[in-house]
XYZ file of C-alpha atoms in Angstrom:
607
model
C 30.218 -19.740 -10.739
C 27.125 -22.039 -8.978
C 29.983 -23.027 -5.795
C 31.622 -19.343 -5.717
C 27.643 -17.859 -5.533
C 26.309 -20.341 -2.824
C 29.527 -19.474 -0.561
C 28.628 -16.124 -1.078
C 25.327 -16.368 -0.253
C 25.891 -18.565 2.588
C 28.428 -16.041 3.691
C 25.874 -13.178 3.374
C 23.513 -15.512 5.649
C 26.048 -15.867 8.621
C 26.326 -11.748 8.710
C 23.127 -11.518 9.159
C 22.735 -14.549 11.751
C 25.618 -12.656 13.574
C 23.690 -9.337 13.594
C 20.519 -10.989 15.617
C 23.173 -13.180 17.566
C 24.884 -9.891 18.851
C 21.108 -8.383 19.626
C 20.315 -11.315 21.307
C 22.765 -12.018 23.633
C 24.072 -8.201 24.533
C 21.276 -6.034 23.930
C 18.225 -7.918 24.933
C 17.278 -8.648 21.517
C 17.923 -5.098 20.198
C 15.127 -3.627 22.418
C 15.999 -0.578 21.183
C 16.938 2.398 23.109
C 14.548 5.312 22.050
C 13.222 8.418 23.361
C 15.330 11.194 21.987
C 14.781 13.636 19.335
C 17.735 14.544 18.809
C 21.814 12.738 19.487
C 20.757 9.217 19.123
C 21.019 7.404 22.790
C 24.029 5.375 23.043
C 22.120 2.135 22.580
C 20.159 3.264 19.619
C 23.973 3.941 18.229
C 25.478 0.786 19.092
C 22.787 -0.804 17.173
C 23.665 1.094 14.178
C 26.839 0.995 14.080
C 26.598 -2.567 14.248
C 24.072 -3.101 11.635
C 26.238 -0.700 9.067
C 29.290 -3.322 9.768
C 27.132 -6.420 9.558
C 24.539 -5.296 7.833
C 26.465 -3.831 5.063
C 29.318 -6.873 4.732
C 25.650 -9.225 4.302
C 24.361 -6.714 1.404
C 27.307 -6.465 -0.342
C 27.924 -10.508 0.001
C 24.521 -10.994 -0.968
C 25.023 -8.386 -4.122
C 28.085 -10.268 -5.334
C 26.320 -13.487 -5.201
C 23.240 -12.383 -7.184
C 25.159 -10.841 -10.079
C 27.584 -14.273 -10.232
C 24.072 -15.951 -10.399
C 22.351 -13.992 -12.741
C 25.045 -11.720 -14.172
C 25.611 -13.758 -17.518
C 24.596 -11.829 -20.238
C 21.579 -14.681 -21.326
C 20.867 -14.539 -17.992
C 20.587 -10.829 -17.040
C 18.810 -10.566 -20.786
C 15.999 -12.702 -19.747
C 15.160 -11.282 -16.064
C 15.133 -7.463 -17.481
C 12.797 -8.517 -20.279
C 10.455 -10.480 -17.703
C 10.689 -6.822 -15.526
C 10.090 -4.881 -18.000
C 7.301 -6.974 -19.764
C 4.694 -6.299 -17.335
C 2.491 -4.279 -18.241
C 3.022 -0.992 -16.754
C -1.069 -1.033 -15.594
C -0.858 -3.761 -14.313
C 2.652 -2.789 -12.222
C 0.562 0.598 -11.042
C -2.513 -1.281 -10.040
C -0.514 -3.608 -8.124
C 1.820 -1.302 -6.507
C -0.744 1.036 -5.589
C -2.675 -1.572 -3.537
C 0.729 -3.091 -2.225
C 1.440 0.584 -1.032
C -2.270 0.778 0.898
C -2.506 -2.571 2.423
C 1.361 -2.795 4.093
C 0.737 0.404 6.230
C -2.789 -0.951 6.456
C -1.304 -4.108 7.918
C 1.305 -2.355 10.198
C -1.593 -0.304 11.608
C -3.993 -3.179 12.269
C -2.254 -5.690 13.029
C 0.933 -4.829 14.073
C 0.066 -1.864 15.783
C -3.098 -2.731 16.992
C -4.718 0.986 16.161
C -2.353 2.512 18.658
C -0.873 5.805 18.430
C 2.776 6.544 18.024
C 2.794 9.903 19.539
C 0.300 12.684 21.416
C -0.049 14.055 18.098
C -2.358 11.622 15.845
C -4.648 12.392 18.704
C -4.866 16.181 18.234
C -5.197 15.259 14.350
C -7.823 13.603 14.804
C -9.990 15.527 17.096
C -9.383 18.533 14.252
C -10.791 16.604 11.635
C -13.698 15.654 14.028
C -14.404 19.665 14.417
C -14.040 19.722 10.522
C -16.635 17.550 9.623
C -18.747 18.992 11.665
C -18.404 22.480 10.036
C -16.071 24.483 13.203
C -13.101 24.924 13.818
C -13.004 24.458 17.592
C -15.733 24.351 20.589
C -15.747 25.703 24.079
C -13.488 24.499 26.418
C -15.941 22.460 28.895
C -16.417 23.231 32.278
C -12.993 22.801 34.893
C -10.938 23.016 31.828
C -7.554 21.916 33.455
C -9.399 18.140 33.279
C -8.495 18.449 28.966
C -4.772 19.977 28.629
C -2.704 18.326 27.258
C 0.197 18.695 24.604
C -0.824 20.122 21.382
C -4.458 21.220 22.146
C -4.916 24.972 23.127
C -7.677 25.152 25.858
C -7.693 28.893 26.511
C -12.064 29.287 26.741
C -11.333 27.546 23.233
C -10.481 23.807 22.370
C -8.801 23.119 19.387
C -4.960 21.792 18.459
C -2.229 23.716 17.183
C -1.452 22.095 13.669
C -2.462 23.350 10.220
C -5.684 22.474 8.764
C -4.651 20.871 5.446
C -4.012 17.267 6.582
C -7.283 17.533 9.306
C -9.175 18.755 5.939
C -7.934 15.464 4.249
C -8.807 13.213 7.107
C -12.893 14.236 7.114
C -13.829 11.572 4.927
C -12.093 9.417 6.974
C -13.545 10.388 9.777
C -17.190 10.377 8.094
C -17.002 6.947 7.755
C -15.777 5.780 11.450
C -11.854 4.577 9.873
C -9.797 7.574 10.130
C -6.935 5.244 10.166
C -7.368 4.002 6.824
C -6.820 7.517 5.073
C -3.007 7.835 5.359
C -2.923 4.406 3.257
C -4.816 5.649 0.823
C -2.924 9.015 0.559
C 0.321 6.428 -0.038
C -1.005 4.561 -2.411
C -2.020 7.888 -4.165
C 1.630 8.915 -4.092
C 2.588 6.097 -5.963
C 1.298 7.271 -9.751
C 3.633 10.962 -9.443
C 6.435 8.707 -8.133
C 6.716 6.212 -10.758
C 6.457 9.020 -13.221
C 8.938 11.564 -11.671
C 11.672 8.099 -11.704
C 10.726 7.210 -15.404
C 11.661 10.684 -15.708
C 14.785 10.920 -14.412
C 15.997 6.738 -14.434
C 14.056 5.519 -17.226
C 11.465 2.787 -17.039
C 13.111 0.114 -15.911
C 14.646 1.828 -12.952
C 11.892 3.537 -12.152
C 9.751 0.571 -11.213
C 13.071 -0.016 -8.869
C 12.210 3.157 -7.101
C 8.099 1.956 -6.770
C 9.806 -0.727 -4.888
C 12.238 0.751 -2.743
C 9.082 3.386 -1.630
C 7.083 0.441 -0.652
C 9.997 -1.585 1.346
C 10.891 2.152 3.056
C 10.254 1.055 6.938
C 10.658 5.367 7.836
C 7.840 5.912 5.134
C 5.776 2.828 5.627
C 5.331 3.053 9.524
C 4.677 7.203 9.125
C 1.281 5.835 7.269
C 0.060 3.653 9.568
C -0.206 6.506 11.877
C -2.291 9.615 11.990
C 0.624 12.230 11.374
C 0.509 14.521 8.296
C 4.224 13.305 6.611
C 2.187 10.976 4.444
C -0.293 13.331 3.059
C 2.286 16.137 2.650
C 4.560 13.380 0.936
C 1.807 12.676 -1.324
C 1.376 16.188 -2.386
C 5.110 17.143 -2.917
C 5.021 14.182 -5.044
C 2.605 15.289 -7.638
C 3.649 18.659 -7.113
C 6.892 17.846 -8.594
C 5.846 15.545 -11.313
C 3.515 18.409 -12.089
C 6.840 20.363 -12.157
C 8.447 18.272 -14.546
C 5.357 18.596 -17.081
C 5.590 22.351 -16.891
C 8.959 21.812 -18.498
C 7.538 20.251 -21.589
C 6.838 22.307 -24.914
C 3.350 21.353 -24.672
C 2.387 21.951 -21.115
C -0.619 23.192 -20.596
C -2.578 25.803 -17.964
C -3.512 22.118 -16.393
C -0.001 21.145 -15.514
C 1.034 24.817 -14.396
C -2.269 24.620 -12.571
C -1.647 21.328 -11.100
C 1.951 22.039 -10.108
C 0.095 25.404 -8.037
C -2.917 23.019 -6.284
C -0.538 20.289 -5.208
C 2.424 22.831 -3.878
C -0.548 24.978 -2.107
C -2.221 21.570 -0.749
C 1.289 20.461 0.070
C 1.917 24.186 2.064
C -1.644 23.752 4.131
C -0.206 20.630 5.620
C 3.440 21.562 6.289
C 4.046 24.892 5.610
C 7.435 24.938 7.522
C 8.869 21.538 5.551
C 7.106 22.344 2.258
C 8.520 26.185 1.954
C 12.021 25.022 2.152
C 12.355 21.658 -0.003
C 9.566 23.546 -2.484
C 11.555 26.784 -2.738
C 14.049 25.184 -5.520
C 11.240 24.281 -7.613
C 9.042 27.748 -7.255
C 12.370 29.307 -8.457
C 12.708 27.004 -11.104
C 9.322 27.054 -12.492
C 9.390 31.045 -12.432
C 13.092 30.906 -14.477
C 11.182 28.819 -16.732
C 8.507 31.344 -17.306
C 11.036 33.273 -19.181
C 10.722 30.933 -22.637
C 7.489 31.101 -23.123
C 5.426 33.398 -25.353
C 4.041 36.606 -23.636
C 0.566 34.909 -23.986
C 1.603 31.675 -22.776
C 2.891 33.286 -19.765
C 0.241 35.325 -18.261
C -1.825 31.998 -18.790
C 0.983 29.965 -17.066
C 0.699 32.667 -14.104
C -2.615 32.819 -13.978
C -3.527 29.049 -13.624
C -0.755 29.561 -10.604
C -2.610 31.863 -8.947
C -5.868 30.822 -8.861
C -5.645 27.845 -7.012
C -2.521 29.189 -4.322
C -4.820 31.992 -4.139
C -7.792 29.998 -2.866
C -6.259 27.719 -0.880
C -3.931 30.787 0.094
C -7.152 32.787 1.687
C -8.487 29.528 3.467
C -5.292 29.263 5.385
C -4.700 32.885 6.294
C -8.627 32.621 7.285
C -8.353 29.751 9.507
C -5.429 30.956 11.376
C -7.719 34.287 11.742
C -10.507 32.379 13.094
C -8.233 29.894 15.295
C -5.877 32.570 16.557
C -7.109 36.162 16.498
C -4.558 36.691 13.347
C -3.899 35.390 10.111
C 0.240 35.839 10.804
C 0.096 33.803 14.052
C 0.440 30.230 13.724
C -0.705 27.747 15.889
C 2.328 27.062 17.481
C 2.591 30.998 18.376
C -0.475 30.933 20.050
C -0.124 27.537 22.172
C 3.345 28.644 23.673
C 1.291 32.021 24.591
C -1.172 29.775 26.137
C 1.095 27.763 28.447
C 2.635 30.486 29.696
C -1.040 31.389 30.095
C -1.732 28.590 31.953
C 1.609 28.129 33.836
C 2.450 24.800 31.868
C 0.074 22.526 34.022
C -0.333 19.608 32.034
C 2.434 19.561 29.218
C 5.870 17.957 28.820
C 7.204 21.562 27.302
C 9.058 24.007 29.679
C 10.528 27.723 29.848
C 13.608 26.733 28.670
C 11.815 24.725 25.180
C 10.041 28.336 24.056
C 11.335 30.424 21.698
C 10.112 34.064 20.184
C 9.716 31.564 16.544
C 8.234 28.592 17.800
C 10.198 25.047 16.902
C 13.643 27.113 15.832
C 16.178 27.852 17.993
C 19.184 30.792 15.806
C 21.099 31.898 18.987
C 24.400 28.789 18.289
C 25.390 27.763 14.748
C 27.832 25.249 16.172
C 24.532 23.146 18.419
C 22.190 23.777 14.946
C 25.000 22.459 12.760
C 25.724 18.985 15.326
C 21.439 18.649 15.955
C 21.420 18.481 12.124
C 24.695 16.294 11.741
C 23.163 13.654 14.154
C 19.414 13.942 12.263
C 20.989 12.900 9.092
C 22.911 9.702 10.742
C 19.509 8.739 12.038
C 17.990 9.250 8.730
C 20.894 7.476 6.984
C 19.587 4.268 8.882
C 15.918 4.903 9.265
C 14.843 5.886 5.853
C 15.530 2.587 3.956
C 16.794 0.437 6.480
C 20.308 -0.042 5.041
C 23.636 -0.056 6.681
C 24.150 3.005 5.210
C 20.422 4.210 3.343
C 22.295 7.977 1.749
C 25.111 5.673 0.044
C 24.230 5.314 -3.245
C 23.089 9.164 -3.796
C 26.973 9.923 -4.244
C 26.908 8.210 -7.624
C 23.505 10.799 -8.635
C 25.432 13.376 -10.456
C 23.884 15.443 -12.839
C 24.048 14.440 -16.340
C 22.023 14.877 -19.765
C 20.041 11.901 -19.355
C 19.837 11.907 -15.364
C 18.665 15.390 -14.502
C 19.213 15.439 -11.025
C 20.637 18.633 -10.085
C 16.772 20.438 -9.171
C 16.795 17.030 -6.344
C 20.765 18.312 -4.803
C 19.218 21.781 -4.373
C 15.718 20.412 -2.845
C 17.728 18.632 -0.831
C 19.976 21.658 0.422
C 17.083 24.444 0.916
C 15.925 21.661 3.274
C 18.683 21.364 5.142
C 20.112 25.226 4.750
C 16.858 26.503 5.739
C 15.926 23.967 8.894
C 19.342 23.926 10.234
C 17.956 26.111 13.460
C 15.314 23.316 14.473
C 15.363 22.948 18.070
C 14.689 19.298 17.259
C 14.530 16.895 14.284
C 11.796 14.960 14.988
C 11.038 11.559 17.514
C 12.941 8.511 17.219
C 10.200 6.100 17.510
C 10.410 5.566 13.522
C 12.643 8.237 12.561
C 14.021 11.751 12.201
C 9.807 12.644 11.378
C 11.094 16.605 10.945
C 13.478 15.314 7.946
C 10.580 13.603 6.013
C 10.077 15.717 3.139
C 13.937 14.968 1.904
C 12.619 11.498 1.194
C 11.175 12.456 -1.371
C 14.933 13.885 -3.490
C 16.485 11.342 -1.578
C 14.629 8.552 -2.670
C 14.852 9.627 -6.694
C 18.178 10.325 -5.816
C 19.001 6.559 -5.079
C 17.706 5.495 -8.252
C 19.273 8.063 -10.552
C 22.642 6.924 -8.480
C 22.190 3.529 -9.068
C 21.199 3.816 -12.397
C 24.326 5.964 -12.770
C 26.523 2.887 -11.123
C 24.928 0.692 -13.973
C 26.161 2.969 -16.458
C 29.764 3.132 -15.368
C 30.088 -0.384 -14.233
C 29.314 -1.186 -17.961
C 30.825 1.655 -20.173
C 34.328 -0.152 -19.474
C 33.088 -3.767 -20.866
C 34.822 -4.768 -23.645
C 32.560 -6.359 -26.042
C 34.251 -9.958 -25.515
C 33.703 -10.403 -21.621
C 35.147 -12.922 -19.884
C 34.044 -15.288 -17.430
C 35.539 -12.875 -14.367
C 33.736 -9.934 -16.034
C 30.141 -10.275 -16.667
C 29.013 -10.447 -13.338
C 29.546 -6.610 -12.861
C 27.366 -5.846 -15.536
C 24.116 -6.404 -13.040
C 26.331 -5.610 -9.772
C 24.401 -2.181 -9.607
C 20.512 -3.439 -9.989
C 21.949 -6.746 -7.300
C 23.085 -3.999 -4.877
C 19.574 -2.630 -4.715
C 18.269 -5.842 -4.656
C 20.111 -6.829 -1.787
C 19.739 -3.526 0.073
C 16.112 -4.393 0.561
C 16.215 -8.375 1.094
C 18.804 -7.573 4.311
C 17.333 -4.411 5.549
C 13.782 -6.757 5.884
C 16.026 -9.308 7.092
C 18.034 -7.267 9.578
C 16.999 -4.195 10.566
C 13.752 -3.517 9.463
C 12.108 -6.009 11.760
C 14.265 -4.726 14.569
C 12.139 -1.524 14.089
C 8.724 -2.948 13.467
C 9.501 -5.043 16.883
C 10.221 -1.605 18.705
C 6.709 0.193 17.531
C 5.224 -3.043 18.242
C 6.350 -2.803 22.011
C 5.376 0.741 21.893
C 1.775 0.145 20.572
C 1.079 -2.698 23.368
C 2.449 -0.866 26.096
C 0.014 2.223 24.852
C -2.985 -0.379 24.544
C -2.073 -1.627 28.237
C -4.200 1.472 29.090
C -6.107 2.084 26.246
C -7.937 -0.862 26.386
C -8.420 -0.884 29.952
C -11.785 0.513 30.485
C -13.152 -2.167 27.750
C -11.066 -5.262 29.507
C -13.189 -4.040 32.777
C -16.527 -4.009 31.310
C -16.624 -0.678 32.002
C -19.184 1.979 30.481
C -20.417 5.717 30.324
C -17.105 6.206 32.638
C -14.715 8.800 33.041
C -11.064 7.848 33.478
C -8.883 10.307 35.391
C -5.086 9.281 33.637
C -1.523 10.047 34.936
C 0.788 12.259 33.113
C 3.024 10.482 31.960
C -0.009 8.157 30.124
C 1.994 5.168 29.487
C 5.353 5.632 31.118
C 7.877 2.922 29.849
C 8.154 0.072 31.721
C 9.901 -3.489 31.230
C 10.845 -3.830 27.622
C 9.286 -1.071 25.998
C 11.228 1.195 24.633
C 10.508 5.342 25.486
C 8.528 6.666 23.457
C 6.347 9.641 23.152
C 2.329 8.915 23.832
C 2.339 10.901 26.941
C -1.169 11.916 27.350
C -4.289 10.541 27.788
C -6.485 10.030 24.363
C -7.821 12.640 23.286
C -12.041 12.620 23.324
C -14.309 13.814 20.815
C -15.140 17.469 20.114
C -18.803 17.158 22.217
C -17.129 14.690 24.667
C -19.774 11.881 23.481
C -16.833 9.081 24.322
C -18.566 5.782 26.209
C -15.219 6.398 27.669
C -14.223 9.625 28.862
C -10.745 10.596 29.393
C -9.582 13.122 31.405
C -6.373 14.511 33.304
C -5.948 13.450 37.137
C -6.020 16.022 39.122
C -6.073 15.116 42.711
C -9.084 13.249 44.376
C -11.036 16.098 45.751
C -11.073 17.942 42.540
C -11.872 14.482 40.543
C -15.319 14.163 42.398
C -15.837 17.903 41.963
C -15.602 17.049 38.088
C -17.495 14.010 38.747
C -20.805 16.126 39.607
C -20.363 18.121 36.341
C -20.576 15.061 34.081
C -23.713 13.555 35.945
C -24.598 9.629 34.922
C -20.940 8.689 34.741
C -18.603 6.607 36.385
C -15.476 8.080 37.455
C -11.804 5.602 37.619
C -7.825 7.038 38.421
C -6.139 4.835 36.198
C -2.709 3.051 37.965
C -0.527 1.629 36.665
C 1.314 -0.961 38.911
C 5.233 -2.246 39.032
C 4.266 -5.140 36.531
C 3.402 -2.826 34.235
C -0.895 -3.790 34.426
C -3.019 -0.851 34.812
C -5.640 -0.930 37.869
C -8.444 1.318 37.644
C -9.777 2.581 40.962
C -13.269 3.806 41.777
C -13.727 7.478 43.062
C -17.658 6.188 43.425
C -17.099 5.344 47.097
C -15.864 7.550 49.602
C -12.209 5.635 49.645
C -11.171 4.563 45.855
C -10.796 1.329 47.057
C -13.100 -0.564 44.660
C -9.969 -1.617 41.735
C -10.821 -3.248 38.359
C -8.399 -5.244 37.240
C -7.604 -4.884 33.322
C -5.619 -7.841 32.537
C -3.034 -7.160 29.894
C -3.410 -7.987 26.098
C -3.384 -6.218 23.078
C-alpha cells in the first residue's frame, strides 16, 4: 500500500505542476481575465475549465492516496480519536482567532489596505456620519468636485446602502481601524457555524465544516474588505442556529428572541439577499408555532416582535430621513439623482436603470443564462475546487441529516433573485450570490458526511486489503479539496487581488510618496484604469474623503483646469495636483499652483 500511495501522490503532484505549467507558459501566469459581472470573460473560463480537469484529476489522486495511507482501520481509528479529542474550547478559541487573523493578513499584507471596489469607500464614509450622530451633511460648495458612484450628492451627501453594516462599522471607525471589523464579524460567525454543522453532521464533521469556512478564498477575501457580505453572513449564521434552537422542546423566549434580532440585524444589512434565503426559515419557524401551547405561543410571538419591531422602525426611519420616504430605498433615490444630475461622474447609464433598481423582469430566458453563468462562477470561487457545488448532490435529506430547510434556502435564493441585472463583480466572486454560502457550505458537510455513510454501509465486517481504504475515501476527499485548491487555485486568486490592490495603491499612495500635504488631488475617472498586468477590476473612483472633508489629502473629481482653480479658491490653504497617470503605469501629479501645471511630482511606484 506505501508504493501504490506515493505513486499516487506523486501523480497528484504532477497535475498540479501541470496546472501552473499551462498558466505559465499560455496565460501569462494565469493573470486572470476579470472585469465582468456577469458571463465570465473567455480567459477567466479557460482558467476554469482547466483547473476543474487538472485540478480535479490532482484532488481525487491526492484523495485516493490519503485513504491507502491512512485508510486501515488502526489507522483511521487513531487520527479520528486525535480529531475528536481536542477539546472542543480549545478548537473554538483557536478557530475563532484563525478566522480573524487570515482576512486580517489578506487585508494588511496582501492587500496592502486597498479597496476592492468603489463601494468599501461609500461604507465607510456612512459609518463616519454614524459616529458622529447624522446621517449625511451638506453637499460642499461646487458639488460636481464629490460624485461619484454610490454617494447621492443632491444638496445632501450621503451613500446609497443600508445602514445596518455602517451601524456595525462605528466602533471600528472610533478607534481609527475600520478595517479590522469585518475580521472580527468572521470570527464571530464561527460559534453559530460550528453549532448549526454539529447539528446537522455531528461533531466530528462539523469541525470539518469550521475548516472548510476558514480555507473558503470567496469568504475569506470578502472580509478583508469593507463590503457588508461578512457582517450579513455573520448574522444569517446565528440567525439560523437560533432557528434550530426554536425547534427544541425547551426553547425559550431567548432563542425565539434571538432567532428575531439576528434575522432583523441580518435584514438592516441586506435586505434584498436576506428576504429571500431567510423566507424558508420565517415560514418554518411560523409552521412551528402551531405545536406549542397557546401560552407558549403568544410568548414565542412576542419575543419576535419586539426586537424586528425596533430594529424594524430604525430602518423605515432612516430611509425617511435619507430619502424623503420610508418605502424608497437608497438605490431608488440615487438612480433619481443621476438622472438629476445627467450622469456626470458615474460608470451607470440610461440603459443600466430600471423602475426596481438592481432587477431587470422584462426576459426570463437572459435572467435564467445571467443566473446559469453566476452559479459556474460560484462553483469555482466559493471553495476553490474544481468543482466547489459537487459534493452537495450526496446532501439528501434524511433522519439524522436534516437538510431539506438548506435545499429550500437555497432555492428562494435563487427563485427569487433570478431577475438581477447582475450577480455581483468578479474580482473575488459572484459577491450578489453570497448569502447561499451559508446552505451551501452545511450542505457540503451533510453531503460528505452522507458519502461516509454509504461508502461504509456496504463493508462487510471482514475487509480486505483492497477494501478498507474506502472507508475514509469521503473525509480524504475533503481533505484533499482544500490542500489543492491552496495549492492550485486559490493562490491564483489571491495573486489577482494582489495586482488589483497595487495597481489601486499606485495612486493612492501618491500624494504621501511626494511629500505632499494639506493638498487637493483632482483624479481621472476611471481612478486606476488597468494597465500592464493588472487585471480589470472595479475601484473606479477617487477615495472617498471624510464627512467634514478634514483629509491631509483631499480628493476630488477633475473637472477641467479652469474650473479646478475655481475650486482651488474655495478650499483656501491647500495645494491643488491633476493626478496622471502615464503609459508605464506611474502616476505624475501636476501642479495647478502655477499658471501652466507644469511643476510634476513624481510618485515612484511601490506598494
Amino acid at each position: 500500500m506505501g508504493d501504490e500511495s506515493t505513486t499516487l501522490f506523486a501523480a497528484a503532484g504532477l497535475a498540479l505542476l501541470g496546472f501552473h505549467v499551462v498558466g505559465l507558459v499560455s496565460f501569462r501566469g494565469f493573470a486572470l481575465d476579470l472585469g465582468s459581472v456577469n458571463f465570465p470573460p473567455p480567459g477567466y473560463t479557460t482558467y476554469v475549465l482547466t483547473w476543474m480537469f487538472l485540478g480535479g484529476l490532482s484532488a481525487v489522486l491526492f484523495a485516493r492516496a490519503v485513504s491507502q495511507r491512512c485508510g486501515a482501520p488502526v489507522h483511521a481509528n487513531s487520527v479520528v480519536a486525535r480529531w475528536n479529542a481536542v477539546p472542543e474550547g480549545r478548537f473554538l478559541f483557536v478557530s475563532c482567532i484563525a478566522a480573524f487573523m487570515i482576512p486580517a493578513v489578506i487585508r494588511y499584507a496582501l492587500l496592502h489596505g486597498a479597496p476592492l471596489t468603489d463601494d468599501e469607500g461609500a461604507y465607510q464614509f456612512a459609518a463616519q456620519l454614524l459616529a458622529s450622530g447624522r446621517l449625511w451633511v451638506a453637499s460642499p460648495p461646487m458639488k460636481l468636485f464629490f460624485d461619484q458612484n454610490f454617494m447621492i450628492n443632491d444638496g445632501r451627501l450621503y451613500p446609497v446602502y443600508f445602514l445596518g453594516w455602517p451601524a456595525l462599522l462605528v466602533p471600528a471607525v472610533w478607534m481609527g481601524a475600520p478595517g479590522i471589523m469585518n475580521p472580527i464579524l468572521s470570527a464571530l460567525t464561527v460559534p453559530p457555524l460550528l453549532r448549526v454543522m454539529r447539528h446537522i453532521a455531528g461533531p466530528s464533521w462539523a469541525r470539518g465544516g469550521v475548516v472548510l469556512f476558514l480555507s473558503a478564498p470567496f469568504l475569506q477575501i470578502a472580509a478583508a474588505t469593507l463590503l457588508s457580505h461578512t457582517s450579513c453572513l455573520m448574522a444569517l449564521t446565528w440567525c439560523l442556529w437560533m432557528y434550530i434552537r426554536t425547534t427544541r422542546d425547551n426553547a425559550s423566549m431567548r432563542d425565539h428572541a434571538g432567532f428575531a434580532l439576528s434575522f432583523a440585524l441580518a435584514f438592516c444589512i441586506r435586505p434584498q439577499s436576506v428576504l429571500p434565503i431567510g423566507l424558508p426559515l420565517l415560514v418554518s419557524w411560523c409552521w412551528g408555532l402551531r405545536r406549542l401551547a397557546p401560552r407558549a405561543r403568544g410568548r414565542a410571538m412576542l419575543a419576535f416582535l419586539l426586537p424586528t419591531t425596533l430594529l424594524g422602525v430604525l430602518f423605515l426611519a432612516s430611509l425617511w430621513a435619507q430619502n424623503g420616504s420610508p418605502w424608497r430605498v437608497g438605490y431608488t433615490r440615487y438612480n433619481q439623482y443621476l438622472v438629476e444630475n445627467m450622469f456626470r461622474f458615474t460608470t451607470f447609464g440610461p440603459s443600466e436603470l430600471t423602475p426596481l433598481a438592481g432587477f431587470d423582469f422584462s426576459h426570463l430566458q437572459p435572467a435564467i443564462a445571467r443566473t446559469t453563468a453566476a452559479m459556474f462562477r460560484l462553483n469555482a470561487d466559493l471553495f476553490g475546487w474544481p468543482a466547489s457545488l459537487a459534493l452537495i448532490v450526496f446532501a439528501r435529506p434524511t433522519r439524522a441529516n436534516p437538510t431539506g430547510l438548506l435545499w429550500w434556502m437555497c432555492a428562494s435564493y435563487l427563485l427569487l433573485n433570478l431577475f438581477q441585472r447582475d450577480w455581483g463583480i468578479d474580482t473575488f466572486g459572484p459577491v450578489h450570490a453570497f448569502e447561499m454560502s451559508l446552505p451551501l457550505l452545511v450542505l457540503t458537510i451533510a453531503g460528505t458526511r452522507n458519502l461516509h455513510d454509504w461508502l461504509n454501509a456496504s463493508r462487510p465486517d471482514d475487509i480486505d486489503s483492497r477494501r478498507w481504504p474506502w472507508s475514509i475515501f469521503a473525509a480524504s476527499l475533503l481533505t484533499a479539496l482544500i490542500v489543492t485548491a491552496w495549492l492550485g487555485f486559490v493562490p491564483v486568486r489571491l495573486e489577482a487581488a494582489r495586482r488589483i490592490a497595487a495597481h489601486v495603491n499606485v495612486a493612492l499612495r501618491a500624494p504621501q510618496r511626494a511629500g505632499l500635504h494639506h493638498a487637493a488631488i483632482f483624479a481621472p475617472s476611471p481612478f486606476a484604469p488597468p494597465c500592464g498586468r493588472s487585471p480589470r477590476h472595479f475601484v473606479l473612483f477617487r477615495p472617498v474623503n471624510d464627512p467634514d472633508l478634514q483629509n491631509d489629502v483631499l480628493w476630488v473629481n477633475h473637472v477641467n483646469i479652469e474650473d479646478d482653480r475655481r475650486f482651488l479658491e474655495t478650499v483656501r490653504g491647500r495645494a491643488g495636483y491633476i493626478l496622471r497617470w502615464t503609459p508605464a503605469c506611474d502616476v505624475e501629479l501636476l501642479s495647478l499652483t502655477t499658471p501652466q501645471p507644469s511643476d510634476v511630482r513624481s510618485a515612484p511606484r511601490g506598494n
